[in-house]
Amino acid sequence: MYYFYWLPIGTDARVGRTPWVTWTLVVANVFVFAAVHLTPGAVGASYGWAFKAAHPTVVSAIASLFLHADPIHLLGNMLFLAVFGPALESRIGGLRFVICFLACGWLSNLAQAAAILARIPALAPVPIVGASGAISGLMGLFLVRLYFARLRFASLTMLLLHGTVRPTRFTLPAIVGIVLWFGMTVVQALAEEAPETAYIAHLGGALLGVAFGFAMGLAREGRLEHHLARARRQAERGEWFAALGEVETYLAAVPDDPAVLAQAARIQRVTQQEAQAAARFREAIRLWLKRGALREACDGYEEMKRLLGAVTLAPADLLRVARACEDLGRSGDASRAYEAYGRRYPERQAAALALLKSAEIERKLLNNHGRARFLYDELLRRDLPSSTREMVEERRVATVRALERQTPAA
């Protein structure tokens, strides 16, 4: 899996969440390798678990994915798993990811066994070990789902061979890099450059990954995300209207993606379409609230206020944002949201309670007695029920005393 002397070291595809399955597979492979090679007699015992063309079983085909011949074999496979796995797992989910990993590994080993029995039956008792077929399957999935991503490479091997101090780096589109790898594997297989290498498993795994990707509908998802990738690159170059066009194309197909709605709002703010930006922010926050993504809703509200100033949310949404910020322990954000509700919707029954809530947060949680007194004064200028007015007056007095204690005598 080497690109001549170049090794892939990462991609520009964003990872939305921690890829627990990928890292679990990496840890499992390293743990099994260490256990087999450091435990006396374990290498011989592992022969019984390894997959062999002479006796192919599902159990041995899966077990062989976690067995490796030597440290270089292990490190090479784990490098490719770490490069291609996280971005892919974050898009297809951990369950589908591990199912594809195991299925591609199992079926690619069966393909390798069939090739051995057909061409070199003398090798039938020789174990076929390593996760290469499974990882090749993930590369096939990556080719379908994230063909537009860019792969980063470094000349790590040349660094060792030539004694250079600084490795050279470059990037390639994923579709180019993976197709080059596929072509090189075909050439090596035809030339029988290294007969001990399971080239058929590599090729079979890649083809299976491509087939699984199309069967799961990842091609359409990839085409849609390609619009967002182009938008991001155009925005980095300052091509804002082109970026907005790509985002709008995505939203025409997926209108209820709050993260992309917020992305569109940012671009529209830059292009001075502030009314449209505010509408997009409001819709994104409404969707986040509906889905229980409270942190994202609070962040979106704060960003909207920061970028657009005086705009606000619908009454119910603004109150939900205030409560969400309070639940998340973001007292300052909660206070500002409650205050915004009380000022923006003074005719509503909950307006006075929202201002009171803001004052209480300022006084009790933020120790900002000056701001609390200001809010109490605002409340007392309103038409309040007598019981509420008495309570506000008492708390204002307590706040004034607290301020006097904080102010040193002249």
Short mmCIF file of C-alpha atoms in Angstrom, two decimals:
data_model
loop_
_atom_site.label_atom_id
_atom_site.label_comp_id
_atom_site.label_asym_id
_atom_site.label_seq_id
_atom_site.Cartn_x
_atom_site.Cartn_y
_atom_site.Cartn_z
CA MET A 1 0.00 0.00 0.00
CA TYR A 2 2.89 2.39 -0.64
CA TYR A 3 2.71 5.17 -3.21
CA PHE A 4 6.25 4.48 -4.38
CA TYR A 5 8.03 6.03 -1.38
CA TRP A 6 5.16 8.27 -0.35
CA LEU A 7 2.80 7.56 2.52
CA PRO A 8 -0.67 9.07 3.13
CA ILE A 9 -0.74 10.98 6.39
CA GLY A 10 -4.25 12.48 6.42
CA THR A 11 -7.16 14.00 4.54
CA ASP A 12 -8.92 17.35 4.52
CA ALA A 13 -12.30 15.69 5.16
CA ARG A 14 -13.72 16.99 8.41
CA VAL A 15 -14.53 14.54 11.20
CA GLY A 16 -17.74 15.49 13.00
CA ARG A 17 -17.43 13.20 16.01
CA THR A 18 -14.93 10.95 17.74
CA PRO A 19 -14.38 7.85 15.55
CA TRP A 20 -14.59 5.32 18.37
CA VAL A 21 -14.92 2.28 16.11
CA THR A 22 -11.84 3.21 14.09
CA TRP A 23 -9.69 3.72 17.18
CA THR A 24 -11.09 0.54 18.76
CA LEU A 25 -10.06 -1.44 15.69
CA VAL A 26 -6.58 0.10 15.78
CA VAL A 27 -6.18 -0.70 19.48
CA ALA A 28 -7.52 -4.23 18.98
CA ASN A 29 -5.03 -4.92 16.19
CA VAL A 30 -2.10 -3.57 18.20
CA PHE A 31 -3.19 -5.49 21.31
CA VAL A 32 -3.54 -8.79 19.43
CA PHE A 33 -0.17 -8.31 17.72
CA ALA A 34 1.52 -7.61 21.05
CA ALA A 35 -0.21 -10.56 22.73
CA VAL A 36 0.74 -12.97 19.94
CA HIS A 37 4.36 -11.87 19.57
CA LEU A 38 5.18 -11.32 23.23
CA THR A 39 3.51 -14.41 24.71
CA PRO A 40 5.64 -17.60 24.52
CA GLY A 41 4.07 -20.14 22.17
CA ALA A 42 1.33 -17.77 21.00
CA VAL A 43 2.73 -17.43 17.46
CA GLY A 44 2.34 -21.16 16.88
CA ALA A 45 -1.10 -21.20 18.48
CA SER A 46 -2.25 -18.35 16.24
CA TYR A 47 -1.78 -20.61 13.22
CA GLY A 48 -4.97 -22.40 14.20
CA TRP A 49 -6.91 -19.12 14.12
CA ALA A 50 -5.46 -17.86 10.84
CA PHE A 51 -7.42 -18.08 7.61
CA LYS A 52 -6.16 -20.70 5.16
CA ALA A 53 -7.35 -21.41 1.65
CA ALA A 54 -7.36 -25.12 2.43
CA HIS A 55 -9.91 -24.70 5.24
CA PRO A 56 -11.80 -21.40 4.79
CA THR A 57 -14.19 -20.55 7.63
CA VAL A 58 -15.99 -17.37 8.63
CA VAL A 59 -14.36 -17.39 12.08
CA SER A 60 -10.82 -17.71 10.73
CA ALA A 61 -11.51 -15.12 8.02
CA ILE A 62 -12.53 -12.58 10.68
CA ALA A 63 -9.80 -13.60 13.15
CA SER A 64 -7.12 -13.14 10.48
CA LEU A 65 -8.05 -9.46 10.19
CA PHE A 66 -6.42 -8.95 13.60
CA LEU A 67 -3.29 -11.02 12.93
CA HIS A 68 -0.21 -9.47 11.30
CA ALA A 69 3.08 -10.96 10.21
CA ASP A 70 5.48 -8.29 11.48
CA PRO A 71 5.56 -4.71 12.82
CA ILE A 72 5.84 -3.13 9.34
CA HIS A 73 2.79 -5.07 8.18
CA LEU A 74 0.85 -3.89 11.24
CA LEU A 75 2.00 -0.27 11.07
CA GLY A 76 1.22 0.04 7.37
CA ASN A 77 -2.31 -1.25 7.79
CA MET A 78 -2.98 0.84 10.90
CA LEU A 79 -1.71 3.96 9.13
CA PHE A 80 -4.19 3.48 6.30
CA LEU A 81 -6.99 2.67 8.76
CA ALA A 82 -6.22 5.86 10.73
CA VAL A 83 -6.16 7.97 7.55
CA PHE A 84 -9.34 6.70 5.86
CA GLY A 85 -11.37 5.48 8.84
CA PRO A 86 -12.32 8.56 10.92
CA ALA A 87 -13.88 10.70 8.17
CA LEU A 88 -15.72 7.69 6.75
CA GLU A 89 -17.02 6.51 10.13
CA SER A 90 -18.31 9.97 11.01
CA ARG A 91 -20.45 9.91 7.84
CA ILE A 92 -21.79 6.36 7.70
CA GLY A 93 -21.94 5.65 11.44
CA GLY A 94 -20.06 3.18 13.61
CA LEU A 95 -22.38 0.22 13.00
CA ARG A 96 -22.28 0.34 9.20
CA PHE A 97 -18.56 1.08 9.36
CA VAL A 98 -17.69 -2.04 11.36
CA ILE A 99 -20.08 -4.22 9.30
CA CYS A 100 -18.39 -3.07 6.08
CA PHE A 101 -14.95 -3.58 7.61
CA LEU A 102 -15.70 -7.18 8.63
CA ALA A 103 -17.65 -8.03 5.47
CA CYS A 104 -14.96 -6.68 3.15
CA GLY A 105 -12.29 -8.49 5.15
CA TRP A 106 -14.16 -11.78 5.12
CA LEU A 107 -15.14 -11.72 1.44
CA SER A 108 -11.74 -10.45 0.26
CA ASN A 109 -10.08 -13.34 2.11
CA LEU A 110 -12.45 -15.73 0.36
CA ALA A 111 -11.46 -14.19 -2.98
CA GLN A 112 -7.78 -14.64 -2.12
CA ALA A 113 -8.40 -18.26 -1.11
CA ALA A 114 -10.17 -18.96 -4.42
CA ALA A 115 -7.25 -17.45 -6.35
CA ILE A 116 -4.75 -19.57 -4.42
CA LEU A 117 -6.67 -22.77 -4.99
CA ALA A 118 -6.99 -21.98 -8.69
CA ARG A 119 -3.41 -20.87 -9.36
CA ILE A 120 -1.08 -21.98 -6.55
CA PRO A 121 -2.74 -24.83 -4.62
CA ALA A 122 0.56 -25.58 -2.90
CA LEU A 123 0.01 -22.40 -0.83
CA ALA A 124 -3.37 -23.58 0.43
CA PRO A 125 -2.10 -24.40 3.96
CA VAL A 126 -0.27 -21.04 4.29
CA PRO A 127 -2.07 -18.53 6.56
CA ILE A 128 -3.55 -15.38 5.04
CA VAL A 129 -3.28 -12.71 7.72
CA GLY A 130 -3.76 -8.95 7.99
CA ALA A 131 -6.50 -6.34 7.72
CA SER A 132 -5.45 -5.23 4.23
CA GLY A 133 -8.57 -6.58 2.51
CA ALA A 134 -10.87 -4.92 5.04
CA ILE A 135 -8.99 -1.62 4.83
CA SER A 136 -9.03 -1.79 1.04
CA GLY A 137 -12.81 -2.10 1.37
CA LEU A 138 -12.87 1.08 3.43
CA MET A 139 -10.82 2.79 0.72
CA GLY A 140 -13.45 1.69 -1.81
CA LEU A 141 -16.17 3.16 0.40
CA PHE A 142 -14.10 6.33 0.76
CA LEU A 143 -13.81 6.54 -3.03
CA VAL A 144 -17.61 6.52 -3.36
CA ARG A 145 -18.47 8.75 -0.39
CA LEU A 146 -15.52 11.16 -0.22
CA TYR A 147 -14.03 11.14 -3.71
CA PHE A 148 -13.74 14.95 -3.60
CA ALA A 149 -11.55 15.01 -0.46
CA ARG A 150 -7.84 15.65 -0.73
CA LEU A 151 -5.22 13.24 0.61
CA ARG A 152 -2.04 14.51 2.22
CA PHE A 153 1.22 12.64 1.62
CA ALA A 154 4.73 12.81 3.09
CA SER A 155 8.02 11.27 1.96
CA LEU A 156 8.63 9.53 5.27
CA THR A 157 10.45 6.57 3.71
CA MET A 158 12.68 8.80 1.61
CA LEU A 159 13.50 10.72 4.76
CA LEU A 160 15.10 7.58 6.17
CA LEU A 161 16.74 6.46 2.94
CA HIS A 162 18.36 9.72 1.95
CA GLY A 163 18.98 11.33 5.31
CA THR A 164 17.00 14.46 4.50
CA VAL A 165 16.03 16.54 7.49
CA ARG A 166 12.67 17.82 6.26
CA PRO A 167 10.07 15.53 4.64
CA THR A 168 8.42 16.73 1.45
CA ARG A 169 4.63 16.96 1.40
CA PHE A 170 1.94 17.28 -1.23
CA THR A 171 -1.77 16.63 -1.69
CA LEU A 172 -3.81 14.73 -4.26
CA PRO A 173 -7.56 14.42 -4.84
CA ALA A 174 -8.77 11.23 -3.16
CA ILE A 175 -10.13 9.88 -6.42
CA VAL A 176 -6.66 10.23 -8.00
CA GLY A 177 -4.75 8.81 -5.05
CA ILE A 178 -6.99 5.76 -4.56
CA VAL A 179 -7.20 4.99 -8.30
CA LEU A 180 -3.39 5.21 -8.49
CA TRP A 181 -3.14 2.78 -5.61
CA PHE A 182 -5.65 0.48 -7.33
CA GLY A 183 -3.68 0.62 -10.59
CA MET A 184 -0.36 -0.05 -8.87
CA THR A 185 -1.88 -3.04 -7.08
CA VAL A 186 -3.11 -4.46 -10.39
CA VAL A 187 0.36 -4.02 -11.92
CA GLN A 188 2.06 -5.67 -8.95
CA ALA A 189 -0.42 -8.55 -9.02
CA LEU A 190 0.16 -9.14 -12.74
CA ALA A 191 3.90 -8.92 -12.33
CA GLU A 192 3.80 -11.17 -9.25
CA GLU A 193 6.27 -8.76 -7.69
CA ALA A 194 5.70 -10.19 -4.19
CA PRO A 195 3.88 -13.53 -4.35
CA GLU A 196 3.44 -13.58 -0.60
CA THR A 197 1.29 -10.42 -0.75
CA ALA A 198 -2.47 -10.97 -0.93
CA TYR A 199 -3.07 -8.74 -3.96
CA ILE A 200 -6.38 -10.42 -4.79
CA ALA A 201 -7.62 -9.62 -1.26
CA HIS A 202 -6.57 -5.98 -1.77
CA LEU A 203 -8.34 -5.68 -5.11
CA GLY A 204 -11.36 -7.70 -4.00
CA GLY A 205 -11.75 -5.60 -0.85
CA ALA A 206 -11.60 -2.36 -2.85
CA LEU A 207 -14.19 -3.57 -5.36
CA LEU A 208 -16.44 -4.78 -2.56
CA GLY A 209 -16.14 -1.41 -0.81
CA VAL A 210 -17.16 0.39 -4.00
CA ALA A 211 -20.11 -1.97 -4.45
CA PHE A 212 -21.23 -1.55 -0.83
CA GLY A 213 -20.91 2.22 -1.17
CA PHE A 214 -23.24 2.37 -4.16
CA ALA A 215 -25.64 -0.11 -2.54
CA MET A 216 -25.90 2.08 0.58
CA GLY A 217 -26.59 5.22 -1.44
CA LEU A 218 -23.30 6.87 -0.49
CA ALA A 219 -22.74 8.17 -4.00
CA ARG A 220 -25.63 10.63 -3.69
CA GLU A 221 -24.46 11.73 -0.23
CA GLY A 222 -20.99 12.23 -1.66
CA ARG A 223 -22.26 14.38 -4.52
CA LEU A 224 -24.19 16.55 -2.08
CA GLU A 225 -21.24 17.00 0.29
CA HIS A 226 -19.06 17.82 -2.70
CA HIS A 227 -21.05 21.06 -3.03
CA LEU A 228 -20.13 21.94 0.56
CA ALA A 229 -16.47 21.08 0.01
CA ARG A 230 -16.36 23.33 -3.05
CA ALA A 231 -18.13 26.07 -1.08
CA ARG A 232 -15.55 25.85 1.69
CA ARG A 233 -12.64 26.12 -0.74
CA GLN A 234 -14.27 29.00 -2.59
CA ALA A 235 -14.91 30.84 0.67
CA GLU A 236 -11.26 30.42 1.62
CA ARG A 237 -10.39 32.17 -1.65
CA GLY A 238 -12.94 34.92 -1.01
CA GLU A 239 -15.28 33.77 -3.81
CA TRP A 240 -18.35 34.37 -1.68
CA PHE A 241 -21.09 34.35 -4.30
CA ALA A 242 -19.78 31.15 -5.86
CA ALA A 243 -19.64 29.59 -2.39
CA LEU A 244 -23.20 30.69 -1.69
CA GLY A 245 -24.34 29.09 -4.95
CA GLU A 246 -22.86 25.73 -3.92
CA VAL A 247 -24.50 25.94 -0.50
CA GLU A 248 -27.85 26.86 -2.05
CA THR A 249 -27.61 23.83 -4.35
CA TYR A 250 -27.07 21.59 -1.32
CA LEU A 251 -29.97 23.17 0.59
CA ALA A 252 -32.29 22.69 -2.37
CA ALA A 253 -31.85 18.94 -1.82
CA VAL A 254 -31.46 18.97 1.99
CA PRO A 255 -33.38 22.00 3.30
CA ASP A 256 -33.40 20.91 6.96
CA ASP A 257 -29.66 20.75 7.65
CA PRO A 258 -29.14 23.35 10.42
CA ALA A 259 -25.35 23.40 10.17
CA VAL A 260 -25.50 24.24 6.46
CA LEU A 261 -28.27 26.79 7.03
CA ALA A 262 -25.92 28.53 9.49
CA GLN A 263 -23.12 28.30 6.93
CA ALA A 264 -25.36 29.98 4.35
CA ALA A 265 -26.22 32.68 6.89
CA ARG A 266 -22.53 33.48 7.43
CA ILE A 267 -21.91 33.84 3.71
CA GLN A 268 -25.04 35.97 3.26
CA ARG A 269 -23.88 38.25 6.03
CA VAL A 270 -20.55 38.72 4.22
CA THR A 271 -22.42 39.46 0.96
CA GLN A 272 -24.59 42.03 2.84
CA GLN A 273 -27.80 40.01 2.62
CA GLU A 274 -28.54 40.51 6.28
CA ALA A 275 -32.30 39.87 6.18
CA GLN A 276 -31.72 36.53 4.46
CA ALA A 277 -28.90 35.72 6.88
CA ALA A 278 -31.16 36.37 9.87
CA ALA A 279 -33.87 34.12 8.42
CA ARG A 280 -31.35 31.33 7.86
CA PHE A 281 -29.97 31.64 11.40
CA ARG A 282 -33.50 31.54 12.85
CA GLU A 283 -34.36 28.40 10.90
CA ALA A 284 -31.10 26.70 11.92
CA ILE A 285 -31.69 27.49 15.60
CA ARG A 286 -35.30 26.28 15.36
CA LEU A 287 -34.13 22.96 13.91
CA TRP A 288 -31.41 22.54 16.53
CA LEU A 289 -33.94 23.15 19.28
CA LYS A 290 -36.38 20.70 17.70
CA ARG A 291 -33.68 18.00 17.61
CA GLY A 292 -32.48 18.64 21.15
CA ALA A 293 -29.10 19.97 20.02
CA LEU A 294 -29.08 22.61 22.76
CA ARG A 295 -25.40 23.51 22.63
CA GLU A 296 -25.56 24.11 18.88
CA ALA A 297 -28.72 26.20 19.32
CA CYS A 298 -27.07 28.40 21.95
CA ASP A 299 -23.92 28.77 19.87
CA GLY A 300 -26.01 29.66 16.82
CA TYR A 301 -27.92 32.30 18.74
CA GLU A 302 -24.76 33.89 20.10
CA GLU A 303 -23.20 33.90 16.64
CA MET A 304 -26.33 35.46 15.12
CA LYS A 305 -26.28 38.24 17.72
CA ARG A 306 -22.56 38.81 17.21
CA LEU A 307 -22.80 39.00 13.42
CA LEU A 308 -26.17 40.67 12.94
CA GLY A 309 -26.66 42.77 16.07
CA ALA A 310 -30.27 43.60 16.89
CA VAL A 311 -31.97 40.62 15.23
CA THR A 312 -33.78 38.21 17.49
CA LEU A 313 -35.77 34.97 17.49
CA ALA A 314 -39.45 34.17 17.65
CA PRO A 315 -40.69 34.40 21.28
CA ALA A 316 -40.95 30.68 21.95
CA ASP A 317 -37.56 29.94 20.39
CA LEU A 318 -35.84 32.76 22.27
CA LEU A 319 -37.22 31.53 25.58
CA ARG A 320 -36.10 27.96 24.79
CA VAL A 321 -32.61 29.21 23.96
CA ALA A 322 -32.46 31.06 27.27
CA ARG A 323 -33.48 27.94 29.17
CA ALA A 324 -31.05 25.80 27.17
CA CYS A 325 -28.15 28.11 28.00
CA GLU A 326 -29.15 28.00 31.66
CA ASP A 327 -29.29 24.18 31.60
CA LEU A 328 -25.84 24.07 30.01
CA GLY A 329 -24.40 26.27 32.76
CA ARG A 330 -23.80 29.20 30.40
CA SER A 331 -25.11 31.78 32.84
CA GLY A 332 -24.01 34.87 30.95
CA ASP A 333 -25.60 33.70 27.72
CA ALA A 334 -28.78 32.72 29.55
CA SER A 335 -29.01 36.13 31.24
CA ARG A 336 -28.64 37.97 27.92
CA ALA A 337 -31.24 35.77 26.25
CA TYR A 338 -33.76 36.24 29.08
CA GLU A 339 -33.14 39.99 28.99
CA ALA A 340 -33.58 40.05 25.21
CA TYR A 341 -36.93 38.28 25.58
CA GLY A 342 -38.11 40.71 28.26
CA ARG A 343 -37.14 43.76 26.21
CA ARG A 344 -38.17 42.51 22.76
CA TYR A 345 -41.58 41.18 23.80
CA PRO A 346 -42.70 43.46 26.68
CA GLU A 347 -46.39 42.81 25.99
CA ARG A 348 -46.09 39.10 26.68
CA GLN A 349 -47.00 37.68 30.07
CA ALA A 350 -43.60 36.06 30.54
CA ALA A 351 -41.65 39.26 29.76
CA ALA A 352 -41.42 40.46 33.37
CA LEU A 353 -40.49 37.00 34.59
CA ALA A 354 -37.75 36.81 31.94
CA LEU A 355 -36.25 40.12 33.11
CA LEU A 356 -36.51 38.94 36.70
CA LYS A 357 -34.76 35.71 35.78
CA SER A 358 -31.97 37.67 34.10
CA ALA A 359 -31.56 39.88 37.19
CA GLU A 360 -31.42 36.85 39.48
CA ILE A 361 -28.72 35.21 37.35
CA GLU A 362 -26.69 38.44 37.38
CA ARG A 363 -27.03 38.77 41.15
CA LYS A 364 -26.63 35.16 42.31
CA LEU A 365 -24.50 33.45 39.71
CA LEU A 366 -22.48 36.21 38.06
CA ASN A 367 -22.07 38.45 41.12
CA ASN A 368 -22.86 41.42 38.89
CA HIS A 369 -24.93 43.48 41.31
CA GLY A 370 -24.74 46.64 39.22
CA ARG A 371 -26.35 44.93 36.25
CA ALA A 372 -28.92 43.28 38.51
CA ARG A 373 -29.93 46.67 39.99
CA PHE A 374 -30.31 48.08 36.47
CA LEU A 375 -32.69 45.22 35.58
CA TYR A 376 -34.66 45.61 38.82
CA ASP A 377 -35.07 49.32 38.05
CA GLU A 378 -36.30 48.39 34.57
CA LEU A 379 -38.87 46.06 36.09
CA LEU A 380 -40.11 48.63 38.59
CA ARG A 381 -40.91 51.02 35.73
CA ARG A 382 -43.34 48.45 34.38
CA ASP A 383 -46.90 47.71 35.40
CA LEU A 384 -46.42 44.77 37.75
CA PRO A 385 -48.78 42.92 40.09
CA SER A 386 -48.41 44.19 43.63
CA SER A 387 -46.91 40.93 44.92
CA THR A 388 -44.31 40.89 42.14
CA ARG A 389 -43.49 44.55 42.69
CA GLU A 390 -42.88 43.96 46.40
CA MET A 391 -40.55 41.06 45.63
CA VAL A 392 -38.59 43.09 43.07
CA GLU A 393 -38.26 46.00 45.50
CA GLU A 394 -36.94 43.72 48.25
CA ARG A 395 -34.35 42.21 45.92
CA ARG A 396 -33.35 45.62 44.65
CA VAL A 397 -32.72 46.76 48.21
CA ALA A 398 -30.60 43.66 48.87
CA THR A 399 -28.67 44.36 45.68
CA VAL A 400 -28.02 47.99 46.63
CA ARG A 401 -26.69 46.85 50.03
CA ALA A 402 -24.41 44.38 48.33
CA LEU A 403 -23.10 47.14 46.09
CA GLU A 404 -22.46 49.39 49.11
CA ARG A 405 -20.45 46.62 50.76
CA GLN A 406 -18.39 46.25 47.61
CA THR A 407 -17.70 50.00 47.37
CA PRO A 408 -14.85 51.10 49.71
CA ALA A 409 -15.51 54.10 51.92
CA ALA A 410 -13.91 57.41 50.88
#
